[in-house]
Structure formats: C-alpha cells, structure tokens
Short mmCIF file of C-alpha atoms in Angstrom, two decimals:
data_model
loop_
_atom_site.label_atom_id
_atom_site.label_comp_id
_atom_site.label_asym_id
_atom_site.label_seq_id
_atom_site.Cartn_x
_atom_site.Cartn_y
_atom_site.Cartn_z
CA UNK A 273 0.11 -0.11 -0.22
CA UNK A 274 1.27 3.51 -0.84
CA UNK A 275 2.50 5.64 1.58
CA UNK A 276 0.33 8.34 0.69
CA UNK A 277 -2.77 8.73 -1.71
CA UNK A 278 -1.48 12.16 -2.63
CA UNK A 279 2.13 13.85 -2.84
CA UNK A 280 2.32 16.92 -4.04
CA UNK A 281 5.62 18.38 -5.57
CA UNK A 282 6.06 22.11 -5.04
CA UNK A 283 4.34 24.15 -2.04
CA UNK A 284 3.88 27.46 -3.19
CA UNK A 285 0.82 29.17 -4.49
CA UNK A 286 -0.98 26.37 -6.34
CA UNK A 287 0.49 23.80 -4.35
CA UNK A 288 -0.74 24.97 -0.82
CA UNK A 289 -3.88 25.42 -2.32
CA UNK A 290 -4.59 21.59 -3.70
CA UNK A 291 -2.58 20.34 -0.38
CA UNK A 292 -5.40 22.00 1.59
CA UNK A 293 -8.22 20.98 -0.36
CA UNK A 294 -6.71 17.23 -0.34
CA UNK A 295 -6.71 17.61 3.16
CA UNK A 296 -9.88 18.60 3.65
CA UNK A 297 -11.00 15.89 1.91
CA UNK A 298 -9.60 13.95 4.23
CA UNK A 299 -6.94 11.89 2.12
CA UNK A 300 -3.61 10.98 3.40
CA UNK A 301 -1.48 13.87 1.57
CA UNK A 302 2.16 14.45 1.60
CA UNK A 303 3.50 18.05 0.48
CA UNK A 304 6.59 18.08 -0.23
CA UNK A 305 9.08 21.43 -1.25
CA UNK A 306 12.49 21.96 -1.87
CA UNK A 307 12.87 25.58 0.37
CA UNK A 308 10.89 26.15 3.12
CA UNK A 309 7.52 28.05 2.06
CA UNK A 310 6.73 30.28 1.86
CA UNK A 311 10.02 31.90 0.18
CA UNK A 312 11.79 34.42 -1.65
CA UNK A 313 13.59 31.88 -4.22
CA UNK A 314 10.50 31.33 -6.75
CA UNK A 315 7.02 32.89 -7.73
CA UNK A 316 5.12 33.38 -4.55
CA UNK A 317 7.14 36.30 -2.45
CA UNK A 318 7.23 39.80 -2.88
CA UNK A 319 4.22 40.93 -0.19
CA UNK A 320 1.33 41.40 -2.38
CA UNK A 321 -0.43 40.53 -6.51
CA UNK A 322 -2.46 41.52 -7.90
CA UNK A 323 -6.40 39.96 -7.95
CA UNK A 324 -9.40 40.86 -10.75
CA UNK A 325 -12.61 39.27 -11.59
CA UNK A 326 -12.43 40.67 -15.53
CA UNK A 327 -10.04 39.24 -16.66
CA UNK A 328 -8.29 40.61 -20.07
CA UNK A 329 -5.80 37.53 -20.38
CA UNK A 330 -9.26 35.73 -21.46
CA UNK A 331 -13.21 35.44 -20.31
CA UNK A 332 -12.04 31.81 -19.38
CA UNK A 333 -10.36 33.27 -16.68
CA UNK A 334 -13.19 34.68 -14.95
CA UNK A 335 -14.28 31.98 -12.65
CA UNK A 336 -11.13 30.80 -11.85
CA UNK A 337 -10.53 34.11 -10.26
CA UNK A 338 -14.84 34.36 -9.08
CA UNK A 339 -14.01 30.99 -7.29
CA UNK A 340 -10.93 31.61 -5.43
CA UNK A 341 -12.25 35.25 -4.36
CA UNK A 342 -14.68 32.99 -3.15
CA UNK A 343 -11.95 31.05 -1.19
CA UNK A 344 -10.08 33.50 -0.21
CA UNK A 345 -12.93 34.89 2.06
CA UNK A 346 -13.82 31.18 2.77
CA UNK A 347 -10.43 31.28 4.68
CA UNK A 348 -10.49 34.48 5.71
CA UNK A 349 -13.43 33.65 8.06
CA UNK A 350 -12.29 30.25 8.74
CA UNK A 351 -8.73 31.49 9.99
CA UNK A 352 -9.26 35.67 11.36
CA UNK A 353 -6.30 36.07 8.57
CA UNK A 354 -6.00 38.81 6.82
CA UNK A 355 -5.80 37.66 3.05
CA UNK A 356 -7.76 39.62 -0.11
CA UNK A 357 -7.80 43.72 -0.02
CA UNK A 358 -10.51 44.80 -2.36
CA UNK A 359 -9.62 48.26 -3.27
CA UNK A 360 -10.68 47.78 -6.83
CA UNK A 361 -8.53 47.60 -10.11
CA UNK A 362 -7.87 50.25 -12.79
CA UNK A 363 -6.90 48.95 -16.16
CA UNK A 364 -5.42 52.03 -18.46
CA UNK A 365 -4.70 50.45 -22.04
CA UNK A 366 -2.00 50.85 -24.34
CA UNK A 367 -2.91 53.69 -27.53
CA UNK A 368 -0.35 52.65 -29.32
CA UNK A 369 -0.33 48.82 -29.25
CA UNK A 370 1.15 47.34 -26.90
CA UNK A 371 0.70 43.76 -24.78
CA UNK A 372 -0.13 42.24 -21.44
CA UNK A 373 0.69 38.59 -20.55
CA UNK A 374 0.59 37.41 -24.44
CA UNK A 375 -2.73 39.53 -25.20
CA UNK A 376 -2.98 42.91 -27.17
CA UNK A 377 -3.70 45.59 -24.79
CA UNK A 378 -6.82 46.70 -26.99
CA UNK A 379 -7.70 42.51 -26.78
CA UNK A 380 -7.22 43.03 -23.09
CA UNK A 381 -9.33 45.70 -22.94
CA UNK A 382 -12.19 44.17 -24.85
CA UNK A 383 -11.50 40.97 -23.03
CA UNK A 384 -12.05 42.81 -19.91
CA UNK A 385 -15.35 44.28 -21.12
CA UNK A 386 -16.83 40.95 -22.05
CA UNK A 387 -16.13 39.51 -19.19
CA UNK A 388 -17.91 42.52 -16.79
CA UNK A 389 -20.87 41.80 -18.88
CA UNK A 390 -21.02 37.99 -19.25
CA UNK A 391 -19.91 37.34 -15.56
CA UNK A 392 -22.02 40.31 -14.14
CA UNK A 393 -18.61 41.91 -12.31
CA UNK A 394 -19.25 45.15 -10.51
CA UNK A 395 -16.82 47.93 -12.51
CA UNK A 396 -17.02 50.84 -15.35
CA UNK A 397 -15.29 52.24 -18.05
CA UNK A 398 -13.74 55.38 -17.13
CA UNK A 399 -13.64 57.99 -19.43
CA UNK A 400 -10.12 60.68 -20.27
CA UNK A 401 -11.64 63.24 -18.21
CA UNK A 402 -12.82 61.44 -15.53
CA UNK A 403 -9.73 59.58 -15.55
CA UNK A 404 -7.79 62.57 -14.97
CA UNK A 405 -9.72 63.43 -11.96
CA UNK A 406 -10.24 60.89 -10.29
CA UNK A 407 -6.74 59.15 -10.55
CA UNK A 408 -4.71 62.54 -10.42
CA UNK A 409 -1.04 59.93 -9.63
CA UNK A 410 -1.04 59.34 -13.29
CA UNK A 411 0.17 61.43 -15.89
CA UNK A 412 -2.81 60.73 -18.09
CA UNK A 413 -3.73 61.87 -20.74
CA UNK A 414 -7.15 62.79 -23.19
CA UNK A 415 -6.04 59.83 -25.58
CA UNK A 416 -6.93 57.63 -22.07
CA UNK A 417 -9.69 55.50 -20.85
CA UNK A 418 -9.87 53.02 -18.42
CA UNK A 419 -11.88 50.12 -16.87
CA UNK A 420 -12.49 50.20 -12.75
CA UNK A 421 -13.16 46.09 -11.79
CA UNK A 422 -14.61 47.04 -8.12
CA UNK A 423 -14.04 43.63 -7.87
CA UNK A 424 -10.53 43.28 -7.93
CA UNK A 425 -7.90 44.42 -5.33
CA UNK A 426 -4.75 42.73 -3.81
CA UNK A 427 -3.74 39.58 -2.22
CA UNK A 428 -1.34 39.49 0.91
CA UNK A 429 1.05 36.65 -0.89
CA UNK A 430 3.36 35.07 1.82
CA UNK A 431 -0.32 35.05 4.49
CA UNK A 432 -1.88 33.07 1.54
CA UNK A 433 0.40 30.76 1.49
CA UNK A 434 1.23 30.45 5.29
CA UNK A 435 -2.42 30.02 6.24
CA UNK A 436 -3.15 27.14 3.47
CA UNK A 437 -0.08 25.52 4.99
CA UNK A 438 -1.48 25.48 7.96
CA UNK A 439 -4.93 24.43 7.76
CA UNK A 440 -3.92 21.96 5.57
CA UNK A 441 -1.75 20.67 8.47
CA UNK A 442 -4.30 21.10 10.88
CA UNK A 443 -6.53 19.02 8.71
CA UNK A 444 -3.83 16.24 9.15
CA UNK A 445 -1.63 16.57 5.81
CA UNK A 446 2.54 16.06 6.09
CA UNK A 447 4.84 18.17 4.90
CA UNK A 448 8.42 18.19 3.98
CA UNK A 449 10.81 20.96 3.37
CA UNK A 450 14.07 21.04 2.38
CA UNK A 451 13.69 18.52 -0.06
CA UNK A 452 14.28 18.13 -3.85
CA UNK A 453 12.52 15.75 -5.33
CA UNK A 454 14.97 13.93 -8.35
CA UNK A 455 12.61 11.53 -9.87
CA UNK A 456 9.65 9.74 -9.89
CA UNK A 457 9.00 5.79 -11.14
CA UNK A 458 5.47 4.11 -11.07
CA UNK A 459 5.37 0.25 -10.13
CA UNK A 460 2.72 -2.04 -8.80
CA UNK A 461 -0.51 0.33 -9.59
CA UNK A 462 1.81 3.11 -6.63
CA UNK A 463 4.14 6.16 -7.24
CA UNK A 464 7.95 6.47 -5.78
CA UNK A 465 9.34 9.60 -5.25
CA UNK A 466 13.05 10.15 -4.73
CA UNK A 467 14.26 13.27 -2.94
CA UNK A 468 17.96 14.56 -2.74
CA UNK A 469 19.36 13.43 0.42
CA UNK A 470 18.00 9.83 -0.91
CA UNK A 471 14.40 9.44 0.67
CA UNK A 472 11.47 7.93 -0.87
CA UNK A 473 7.96 8.34 -0.31
CA UNK A 474 4.60 6.51 -2.51
CA UNK A 475 1.34 7.62 -3.60
CA UNK A 476 -1.38 6.62 -5.66
CA UNK A 477 -1.22 10.26 -7.72
CA UNK A 478 1.02 12.75 -7.90
CA UNK A 479 0.37 16.99 -8.16
CA UNK A 480 2.97 18.85 -9.78
CA UNK A 481 3.29 22.19 -9.09
CA UNK A 482 6.79 22.89 -9.00
CA UNK A 483 6.84 26.50 -11.09
CA UNK A 484 9.68 27.49 -12.93
CA UNK A 485 11.22 24.11 -11.75
CA UNK A 486 8.63 22.50 -13.48
CA UNK A 487 10.38 20.95 -16.69
CA UNK A 488 12.31 19.07 -14.16
CA UNK A 489 10.21 16.76 -13.80
CA UNK A 490 7.58 17.12 -16.45
CA UNK A 491 9.26 16.30 -19.92
CA UNK A 492 6.74 17.75 -21.81
CA UNK A 493 7.05 21.06 -20.86
CA UNK A 494 10.42 21.36 -21.89
CA UNK A 495 10.91 23.83 -24.94
CA UNK A 496 7.53 24.82 -23.97
CA UNK A 497 8.17 27.22 -21.49
CA UNK A 498 10.92 29.41 -20.37
CA UNK A 499 11.71 31.44 -17.40
CA UNK A 500 12.01 34.98 -16.97
CA UNK A 501 13.47 37.69 -14.41
CA UNK A 502 10.86 39.73 -12.28
CA UNK A 503 12.12 42.82 -10.43
CA UNK A 504 9.73 44.63 -8.20
CA UNK A 505 10.38 48.13 -6.48
CA UNK A 506 9.20 50.20 -3.70
CA UNK A 507 9.50 53.69 -4.68
CA UNK A 508 9.74 56.56 -2.24
CA UNK A 509 6.17 58.83 -1.79
CA UNK A 510 7.47 62.56 -2.41
CA UNK A 511 4.05 63.93 -2.55
CA UNK A 512 0.57 63.41 -2.01
CA UNK A 513 0.45 60.34 -0.44
CA UNK A 514 -3.50 60.13 -0.04
CA UNK A 515 -3.38 59.34 -3.42
CA UNK A 516 -1.60 55.67 -2.93
CA UNK A 517 -3.90 55.20 0.40
CA UNK A 518 -5.71 52.14 1.45
CA UNK A 519 -8.63 53.31 -0.71
CA UNK A 520 -6.63 53.69 -3.71
CA UNK A 521 -6.76 50.90 -6.38
CA UNK A 522 -4.24 48.78 -7.65
CA UNK A 523 -3.68 49.37 -11.18
CA UNK A 524 -1.78 47.93 -14.69
CA UNK A 525 -1.25 50.62 -17.22
CA UNK A 526 0.35 49.31 -20.55
CA UNK A 527 2.38 52.67 -21.38
CA UNK A 528 4.25 50.97 -24.05
CA UNK A 529 5.30 53.66 -27.09
CA UNK A 530 5.21 56.39 -24.24
CA UNK A 531 8.59 57.49 -23.63
CA UNK A 532 11.06 54.62 -24.18
CA UNK A 533 8.49 52.65 -22.12
CA UNK A 534 8.12 49.06 -23.70
CA UNK A 535 5.77 47.40 -21.71
CA UNK A 536 3.21 47.39 -19.38
CA UNK A 537 3.56 48.93 -15.38
CA UNK A 538 1.36 47.62 -12.40
CA UNK A 539 1.50 49.14 -8.80
CA UNK A 540 -0.37 48.83 -5.17
CA UNK A 541 -1.57 50.87 -2.06
CA UNK A 542 1.27 51.68 -0.10
CA UNK A 543 1.31 49.26 2.95
CA UNK A 544 1.31 50.39 6.93
CA UNK A 545 2.19 53.90 6.03
CA UNK A 546 3.88 56.18 3.26
CA UNK A 547 7.06 55.54 4.50
CA UNK A 548 6.81 52.04 3.40
CA UNK A 549 6.99 53.26 -0.57
CA UNK A 550 5.10 52.24 -3.47
CA UNK A 551 5.24 48.72 -4.98
CA UNK A 552 5.55 49.08 -8.81
CA UNK A 553 7.04 47.18 -11.94
CA UNK A 554 6.79 46.68 -15.20
CA UNK A 555 6.70 43.56 -17.10
CA UNK A 556 9.40 43.16 -20.21
CA UNK A 557 9.57 39.05 -20.38
CA UNK A 558 12.94 38.91 -22.24
CA UNK A 559 16.41 37.34 -21.55
CA UNK A 560 15.64 33.33 -20.32
CA UNK A 561 17.31 32.28 -17.59
CA UNK A 562 18.00 29.84 -15.08
CA UNK A 563 16.28 29.67 -11.39
CA UNK A 564 19.12 28.32 -9.63
CA UNK A 565 21.14 30.86 -11.35
CA UNK A 566 19.08 34.13 -11.47
CA UNK A 567 20.80 37.31 -9.99
CA UNK A 568 19.14 38.59 -6.85
CA UNK A 569 20.64 41.49 -6.95
CA UNK A 570 19.36 44.83 -8.21
CA UNK A 571 22.01 47.48 -8.57
CA UNK A 572 21.41 51.14 -8.44
CA UNK A 573 21.06 51.28 -12.80
CA UNK A 574 18.81 48.62 -12.55
CA UNK A 575 16.99 51.17 -10.38
CA UNK A 576 17.79 54.38 -12.03
CA UNK A 577 16.26 53.19 -15.40
CA UNK A 578 13.28 51.38 -14.38
CA UNK A 579 12.28 54.32 -12.75
CA UNK A 580 13.13 57.34 -15.01
CA UNK A 581 11.52 55.08 -18.17
CA UNK A 582 8.59 53.64 -15.86
CA UNK A 583 7.82 55.86 -12.96
CA UNK A 584 8.98 59.10 -13.48
CA UNK A 585 6.83 60.26 -16.75
CA UNK A 586 3.72 57.98 -15.61
CA UNK A 587 3.53 58.85 -11.95
CA UNK A 588 5.23 61.67 -10.64
CA UNK A 589 3.89 61.38 -7.13
CA UNK A 590 6.86 58.87 -6.66
CA UNK A 591 10.49 59.17 -5.98
CA UNK A 592 14.35 57.92 -7.40
CA UNK A 593 15.24 56.59 -3.85
CA UNK A 594 13.91 52.80 -3.44
CA UNK A 595 13.12 51.42 -0.29
CA UNK A 596 13.15 48.18 -1.04
CA UNK A 597 13.61 45.51 -4.40
CA UNK A 598 12.50 41.77 -4.74
CA UNK A 599 13.57 39.28 -8.01
CA UNK A 600 11.08 36.57 -8.44
CA UNK A 601 10.41 34.42 -11.58
CA UNK A 602 7.75 34.08 -14.11
CA UNK A 603 7.95 30.56 -15.95
CA UNK A 604 5.93 31.66 -19.23
CA UNK A 605 4.13 29.99 -21.73
CA UNK A 606 2.90 31.19 -25.73
CA UNK A 607 0.41 33.29 -25.59
CA UNK A 608 0.56 33.95 -21.11
CA UNK A 609 -1.56 30.85 -21.04
CA UNK A 610 -1.29 28.52 -17.82
CA UNK A 611 -1.00 24.45 -18.81
CA UNK A 612 -3.18 22.49 -16.54
CA UNK A 613 -3.39 18.72 -17.50
CA UNK A 614 -2.34 15.10 -16.82
CA UNK A 615 1.23 13.22 -18.01
CA UNK A 616 0.52 11.85 -21.11
CA UNK A 617 2.46 8.75 -20.04
CA UNK A 618 0.42 8.68 -16.81
CA UNK A 619 -2.39 9.86 -16.22
CA UNK A 620 -2.18 9.49 -12.35
CA UNK A 621 0.38 12.46 -12.56
CA UNK A 622 -0.96 16.02 -12.71
CA UNK A 623 0.45 19.28 -13.15
CA UNK A 624 -0.58 22.72 -13.24
CA UNK A 625 1.67 25.42 -14.56
CA UNK A 626 3.04 28.03 -15.86
CA UNK A 627 1.29 31.00 -14.06
CA UNK A 628 3.14 32.85 -17.19
CA UNK A 629 2.88 36.12 -15.10
CA UNK A 630 -1.05 36.20 -13.54
CA UNK A 631 -1.43 33.13 -11.69
CA UNK A 632 -1.38 33.77 -8.21
CA UNK A 633 -5.50 35.41 -8.18
CA UNK A 634 -6.42 32.07 -9.95
CA UNK A 635 -4.23 30.06 -7.40
CA UNK A 636 -7.14 28.79 -4.97
CA UNK A 637 -9.61 27.51 -7.71
CA UNK A 638 -6.87 25.50 -9.64
CA UNK A 639 -5.50 23.76 -6.34
CA UNK A 640 -9.59 22.96 -5.83
CA UNK A 641 -9.10 21.57 -8.77
CA UNK A 642 -5.95 19.57 -8.81
CA UNK A 643 -7.38 17.92 -5.65
CA UNK A 644 -10.48 16.78 -7.54
CA UNK A 645 -8.91 16.02 -10.67
CA UNK A 646 -6.58 13.53 -7.97
CA UNK A 647 -9.41 12.09 -6.26
CA UNK A 648 -10.97 11.27 -9.88
CA UNK A 649 -13.79 14.10 -9.14
CA UNK A 650 -14.60 16.64 -12.20
CA UNK A 651 -13.44 19.81 -11.34
CA UNK A 652 -15.86 22.66 -10.64
CA UNK A 653 -14.22 25.06 -13.03
CA UNK A 654 -13.81 23.81 -16.60
CA UNK A 655 -9.97 23.82 -17.17
CA UNK A 656 -10.25 22.35 -20.66
CA UNK A 657 -8.22 25.06 -22.28
CA UNK A 658 -5.72 25.30 -20.23
CA UNK A 659 -4.42 21.77 -21.15
CA UNK A 660 -1.11 21.23 -22.70
CA UNK A 661 -2.83 20.15 -26.24
CA UNK A 662 -4.54 23.76 -26.48
CA UNK A 663 -1.00 25.38 -26.66
CA UNK A 664 0.82 26.78 -29.80
CA UNK A 665 3.87 24.50 -30.57
CA UNK A 666 7.46 25.65 -30.01
CA UNK A 667 8.94 26.81 -32.41
CA UNK A 668 11.81 25.25 -33.83
CA UNK A 669 15.26 26.70 -32.92
CA UNK A 670 17.26 25.72 -36.11
#
C-alpha cells in the first residue's frame, strides 16, 4: 500500500492550495518543497499580488478568479487572517500598441469588457476626463480611458500560502521542506518519489506544481516554457501620499510606446504607511534565465533605468529612491496561457504550470481543481482550455 493517497510536489501558491483541499477531503496527503514556503526563491513572494475578476487574458479565466475570491473569503472567515483587500483594480490600455501577458492591449481591454458583461462583474469604463480627475496620481492624457474592476484588489501573498499550509496541516496533511524531488517512477500501481537526501515516499497520485522548476519533472513542458526574471520595486512617495492610500486601487497601465517604455507597469497602494513606499514594477519578458542561477541583486543602474523609463513619466508623485526590491520568477508559455493537464504517459501524474506572470489570483481555484482531478472528480471550473494540446506548438530553434 502506498504511503499516501496523493503527494504534492511544490507547495507555493497552487501546491499549498491543492494540499489544503486534499486534506479537507480527508485524504492521506504529503507536500514536498525544496525550500521552506513561503520563500523568496520562486514566484510567490514580495508582499502582494494583484487580483481581479474581469480578466483581460481571456474570458475563460474569470470563473477561476471568481471562485478564488470565494475561497479566499472563506479561508479568512475560518482563520481570522487578512488575505484579500478588495480595493479595486484599474486597467489603462495602451493607445500605441503593446500587449499584456501575451494579449494585445486592445484585446485585453475588450476581454475585460466581455468578461464583466458575461459574468455580471461590478465595474465601469472611465473616460479620459474622469480618469484624470479621479486618479491624479497617473499622468494620463486626453487619449486615455480605463476600466475599474471593483471586485479586484490585492492578496497578501506570503500570508495566503502560510495560511493554506497551516490549515492543511491542521487537517492532517504532512509537509516535508528543504527536500528536492529528483525523480519519480511508477511500479505496482503506485508512484515512488526520490528526494535529494535519498529518502523516498509513495502515493497513488502525484500533483506537480514546482513553478520555474517544472521542466525538471515534466518532460513534455521542455521547450514549451521559459523562465524570466521580474524585479519588484518599492519607490519613495514624494508628494500626495493620499493618492496611494488604502482607498486607492491597484493598477495595470500599458504604457508601451510612450517615452521609452516598452511594456505595462503595475502597482499597489502603500501598506502600513507612506514611509514604506509604493510597490511598482514593469513587465518586459525578455532574457530567459535559470531559476537556480538567476541574479537576485538589483543594482543602482537597474533601479535608475526603471525609475526614469517607467515611473517618473507616469507616476510623478513617486521619487527615485528605491526603499526595497525583490527578484521573482515568471514561468511563461506561448500567449501567456496556463497549462493544467495530466502527463500523457501517466494519467495519475497531474501538473499545473506555468502561471505566465498572472497566476497567483487564480491559485486557490486551480488547487481545488487539481485536488478534484486527483480524487477522480470533475473540477467545478472548466479547465479544458488549459490542456497542453491547446497550446501553440513551440517554434523550431533550428
């Protein structure tokens, strides 16, 4: 008999959620992570992540987001933890081309409008004059418009993972940290995983959610995903701190084509006090990296270039002094899509990756769905659009 019903390998955003739902179902479940989650080495750290309900990456993501919001609220009620701050999400599309997470800026905005209409999301289109009047923190122009998703906001990312793991353990889940799974094999109807210290564990089903390390264990994803370095900055507030206070929305603004900008920027209200600075980042998905070799140092030149290109021209109340920075990793697929599927050679090996830079908001619903798949049940949210065979084929590097 296997040691466990299910082993979850990788216990960050999605893995911790899957572990929680399996434990709640009364299954014998083990989580394994090479670090001590929540940690700063993957994609699940840096204080906050944006969440939204009207999803520009595709209307098929919205049910995942809405279910995730329900799960976060239920977890808050169960534990008393503060996980989800619903301050709204403001999206400003580019007027000069550009794309966000593999979707053109114009299509992203159209998807938001469609999702809001189809799913009854509380939101509104904001015309240029109202945008400048209501959100003076942003140096918008008469050409700009926006969509305010009132169901959006931000998630306290490390607290979310920590709380899920705590509740999972309370429900009977086991957790091994500081262990890297080096291989797994199937024999006699069970899977045995081997860790870097030589220990083994067995289970009927495996769930693999190792983020930027996913290709170490899931061969079909090799050449289908790439890992990029993403820097988060906390810049000083020079003036009008109230513009970034608790009532301010999170924002995503595609500034492609303005000044020297080549991507969108996104940011958050300050947390605690204005003295902690405002978290802001841009997304340029170039320069593939190795998750074990990535540079985690953020130099003065990198800070200055980001400020001059992506902050000063657009958010002038923020100053050039960077109070803090963090390096995280994006695991990207073609078109910014997720991949959630079973290994083609073994239906009892289930995996979810990549998140393509926009996955945390959906992670509790994905974890719930993975748990259902492991238990032979139909997920409550349709995942068929995220199967590997729905992804565009990789280009031939030759």
